[in-house]
């Protein structure tokens, strides 16, 4: 991709990922740089800004707001009390949030269980283990494009049900999330999104179902729904669609939730892993 922009963008080892070196996000960025970063982000849905080891929470938020309004996660225990627009994934419970060892260790796109899922997430790897704890990303545009014509026709016009409740209950049972009452659990209602959505900025189609939060395909019987979802999940996470991000301390990774999925991987829990995420609001998928 030849982007005529003011910042150096270097492709990584999957076509959807690139890195930017030489920015300091503790400084204010001018409008042109932000416009160019936005263009780079749309060209590379996983965009890595290297070398931000001293980025403060305040500056992380300031930077993230340049791409849109931010949204808060509904589970308040995993937010930083002083910066509730930041979700903490810290196995040491840094900043007063509940410690998390295993956040997002299943394929998902963030918060697809809301009517308006976020357009993007901006994750700062402040303290990362020397080995392990990589994040995997799947390119859902490439996955859609590679479907055979029959499957594309089959899913055309279909919607799927997304819910957080089942996922949260499973985590609650494992003791890795705070207990919630029935009333609290019932805030997570089912929402319905197209199985393949059209990206509002690039116009490209992308698969939009994920293991984490997609419960079923609407209008199909249980078995047909399960079979189709399993087929789409398995198809989407083939090596050719996946970028593995090996974190370096101070990386800031921005991903476009509308056309990617991601998942966390294991690491040695005796090592600290402390990551902070800001989440940019998005539109209703169509
Ligand atoms: C997230 C997430 C995975 C990881 O921040 O949304 O799923 O590897 N993170 O920490
Ligand atoms: Mn996530």
XYZ file of C-alpha atoms and ligand atoms in Angstrom:
297
model
C 0.000 0.000 0.000
C 1.454 3.348 -0.965
C 0.190 5.927 1.477
C 1.358 9.427 0.851
C 1.597 10.527 4.438
C 3.826 12.368 6.822
C 4.645 9.440 9.092
C 6.647 6.311 8.288
C 4.399 3.235 8.159
C 6.152 -0.109 7.736
C 4.212 -3.306 6.998
C 4.603 -6.205 9.439
C 4.418 -9.884 8.526
C 0.714 -10.012 7.694
C -0.837 -7.618 5.119
C -3.291 -6.197 7.666
C -0.607 -5.078 10.155
C 1.936 -2.259 10.122
C 4.099 -0.324 12.556
C 4.902 3.326 13.056
C 8.206 4.303 14.632
C 9.296 7.767 15.720
C 6.157 9.274 17.257
C 5.978 10.511 20.846
C 2.380 10.368 22.012
C 3.207 12.381 25.117
C 3.380 15.330 22.697
C 0.306 16.831 21.020
C -0.066 15.716 17.415
C -1.080 18.162 14.698
C -4.220 17.564 12.637
C -2.282 16.393 9.609
C -0.476 13.695 11.566
C -3.759 12.497 13.076
C -5.382 12.447 9.633
C -2.458 10.426 8.304
C -2.587 8.027 11.243
C -6.284 7.550 10.621
C -5.598 6.809 6.929
C -2.846 4.366 7.912
C -5.223 2.703 10.385
C -7.880 2.207 7.725
C -5.225 0.696 5.407
C -3.762 -1.478 8.191
C -6.482 -2.456 10.678
C -3.807 -3.474 13.185
C -1.504 -0.497 13.569
C 1.355 -0.650 16.068
C 2.808 2.575 17.444
C 6.206 1.567 18.821
C 8.118 2.864 21.740
C 5.719 4.675 24.084
C 7.086 3.385 27.405
C 6.246 6.539 29.347
C 2.782 7.193 27.969
C 0.588 8.353 30.858
C -3.072 7.331 31.185
C -4.008 10.971 30.625
C -2.032 11.119 27.351
C -3.336 7.720 26.253
C -6.864 9.130 26.581
C -5.967 12.395 24.846
C -4.486 10.468 21.929
C -7.412 8.023 21.705
C -9.971 10.856 21.668
C -8.436 12.140 18.444
C -10.103 9.143 16.755
C -13.563 9.555 18.285
C -15.574 9.532 21.499
C -14.569 6.911 24.029
C -16.806 4.344 25.670
C -16.656 2.683 29.064
C -16.825 -1.044 29.596
C -19.941 -2.162 31.483
C -17.925 -4.154 34.042
C -16.791 -1.346 36.329
C -14.456 -3.553 38.390
C -12.013 -3.791 35.467
C -11.825 -0.020 34.898
C -9.224 2.245 36.485
C -11.114 4.123 39.232
C -9.275 7.354 38.392
C -9.643 6.905 34.623
C -12.878 5.015 34.014
C -12.444 5.223 30.251
C -9.427 2.942 30.663
C -9.907 -0.789 31.044
C -7.014 -2.440 32.855
C -5.695 -5.862 31.919
C -3.125 -6.177 34.666
C -2.338 -9.412 36.462
C -1.057 -7.260 39.333
C -4.210 -5.172 39.636
C -2.326 -1.966 38.927
C -4.198 1.294 39.288
C -6.844 -0.202 41.577
C -8.668 -2.393 39.059
C -9.374 -6.062 39.714
C -6.380 -8.206 38.640
C -6.919 -10.065 35.366
C -4.780 -12.991 34.254
C -6.666 -14.159 31.276
C -8.624 -11.304 29.646
C -9.869 -12.126 26.174
C -8.270 -15.557 25.815
C -10.854 -16.528 23.166
C -11.434 -15.141 19.679
C -13.564 -12.004 19.807
C -14.059 -8.495 18.602
C -14.579 -6.060 21.470
C -18.075 -5.476 22.850
C -20.024 -6.862 19.869
C -22.789 -7.574 22.397
C -23.862 -3.927 22.266
C -26.055 -2.278 19.612
C -23.178 0.005 18.659
C -19.940 -1.939 19.060
C -16.730 0.105 19.201
C -14.951 1.107 15.999
C -11.583 0.531 17.557
C -9.533 -0.295 20.610
C -6.209 1.270 21.560
C -4.153 -0.933 23.885
C -0.974 0.183 25.629
C 1.442 -2.561 26.629
C 3.093 -0.884 29.572
C 4.621 -3.957 31.193
C 4.837 -7.114 29.114
C 6.405 -10.505 29.835
C 9.633 -11.315 28.042
C 7.973 -14.262 26.396
C 4.362 -15.249 25.756
C 1.265 -13.144 26.209
C 1.187 -12.441 22.465
C -2.059 -11.142 20.992
C -3.390 -12.818 17.833
C -5.394 -10.834 15.280
C -7.537 -12.267 12.466
C -8.275 -10.320 9.298
C -12.034 -10.649 8.838
C -12.031 -8.832 5.494
C -9.584 -11.345 4.025
C -11.573 -14.149 5.662
C -14.794 -12.908 4.032
C -13.143 -12.493 0.621
C -11.790 -16.050 0.757
C -15.212 -17.650 1.348
C -16.561 -19.634 -1.584
C -19.455 -18.099 -3.501
C -22.016 -20.531 -2.091
C -21.127 -19.570 1.475
C -21.184 -15.862 0.620
C -24.683 -16.344 -0.813
C -25.727 -18.431 2.198
C -24.785 -15.741 4.724
C -26.009 -12.793 2.660
C -28.762 -11.054 4.648
C -28.345 -13.297 7.726
C -28.018 -11.817 11.204
C -26.582 -13.345 14.365
C -27.347 -12.966 18.069
C -24.581 -11.563 20.265
C -24.651 -11.660 24.053
C -22.267 -11.019 26.920
C -24.337 -12.764 29.539
C -23.258 -16.332 28.741
C -19.583 -15.338 28.553
C -19.774 -13.407 31.814
C -21.542 -16.249 33.631
C -18.836 -18.669 32.495
C -16.101 -16.310 33.763
C -18.032 -15.786 37.002
C -18.210 -19.553 37.557
C -14.452 -19.822 37.057
C -14.076 -17.130 39.715
C -12.253 -14.740 37.372
C -14.926 -12.014 37.388
C -16.874 -10.531 40.315
C -20.238 -12.164 41.081
C -23.308 -10.342 39.749
C -26.940 -10.600 40.726
C -29.646 -11.715 38.324
C -30.664 -8.088 37.958
C -27.145 -7.078 36.997
C -26.774 -10.003 34.596
C -30.052 -9.139 32.917
C -28.614 -5.792 31.737
C -26.845 -7.813 29.000
C -29.586 -8.290 26.499
C -29.257 -10.039 23.146
C -28.408 -7.869 20.144
C -28.457 -8.780 16.470
C -25.829 -7.899 13.880
C -25.284 -8.884 10.242
C -23.101 -11.989 9.841
C -21.107 -10.040 7.252
C -20.965 -6.274 7.677
C -19.879 -3.513 5.336
C -17.117 -1.336 6.739
C -18.483 2.226 6.947
C -15.176 3.809 5.907
C -13.555 1.407 3.433
C -16.767 -0.084 2.012
C -15.257 -3.575 2.300
C -17.238 -6.542 3.564
C -15.993 -8.408 6.618
C -17.220 -11.394 8.608
C -18.662 -10.195 11.920
C -19.237 -13.275 14.068
C -16.942 -14.324 16.891
C -16.519 -17.198 19.326
C -16.594 -14.892 22.321
C -19.980 -13.296 22.013
C -21.915 -14.710 19.032
C -24.475 -17.187 20.355
C -26.376 -18.177 17.230
C -27.375 -17.407 13.671
C -30.890 -15.996 13.673
C -33.613 -17.964 11.903
C -31.700 -21.259 11.696
C -32.276 -24.378 13.799
C -29.838 -25.124 16.622
C -27.744 -27.584 14.652
C -27.625 -25.580 11.439
C -26.689 -22.471 13.412
C -23.926 -24.282 15.308
C -22.538 -25.878 12.135
C -22.430 -22.600 10.237
C -20.839 -20.691 13.136
C -18.213 -23.409 13.671
C -17.414 -23.390 9.960
C -17.035 -19.580 9.898
C -14.941 -19.508 13.095
C -12.605 -22.225 11.861
C -12.291 -20.560 8.478
C -11.497 -17.133 9.959
C -8.564 -18.121 12.125
C -6.425 -19.915 9.563
C -2.774 -18.925 9.762
C -2.952 -16.970 6.504
C -5.453 -14.510 8.068
C -3.677 -14.182 11.416
C -1.075 -11.718 12.640
C 0.701 -12.578 15.907
C 1.719 -9.523 17.864
C 4.718 -10.140 20.101
C 4.576 -7.231 22.488
C 7.532 -4.988 23.156
C 7.367 -2.840 26.250
C 5.733 0.472 25.308
C 3.884 -0.724 22.201
C 0.515 0.876 21.597
C -1.626 -1.294 19.342
C -4.694 0.166 17.652
C -7.093 -2.273 16.030
C -10.231 -1.788 13.973
C -12.931 -3.881 15.649
C -15.160 -3.699 12.585
C -12.938 -5.935 10.469
C -10.690 -7.892 12.866
C -10.949 -10.347 15.750
C -8.303 -10.922 18.375
C -7.412 -13.214 21.258
C -4.929 -13.283 24.098
C -2.470 -16.166 24.504
C -0.900 -17.749 27.599
C 2.136 -16.571 29.464
C 3.991 -17.343 32.676
C 1.790 -15.780 35.364
C 4.771 -15.155 37.638
C 5.682 -12.361 35.202
C 3.816 -9.082 35.198
C 1.605 -8.172 32.247
C -0.083 -4.784 32.580
C -1.991 -3.397 29.595
C -4.431 -0.507 29.373
C -7.172 -0.106 26.797
C -9.141 2.880 25.553
C -12.140 2.063 23.363
C -13.465 4.285 20.557
C -17.206 4.322 19.896
C -18.608 2.963 16.661
C -21.791 2.805 14.579
C -24.447 0.167 14.357
C -23.164 -2.539 11.972
C -24.894 -2.791 8.567
C -8.333 -6.460 24.705
C -7.901 -7.867 24.606
C -5.964 -9.313 24.569
C -4.607 -9.336 25.199
O -7.556 -5.633 25.213
O -9.436 -6.136 24.249
O -8.678 -8.713 24.250
O -3.729 -10.048 24.628
N -6.609 -8.094 24.882
O -4.411 -8.696 26.226
Mn -10.539 -7.716 23.444
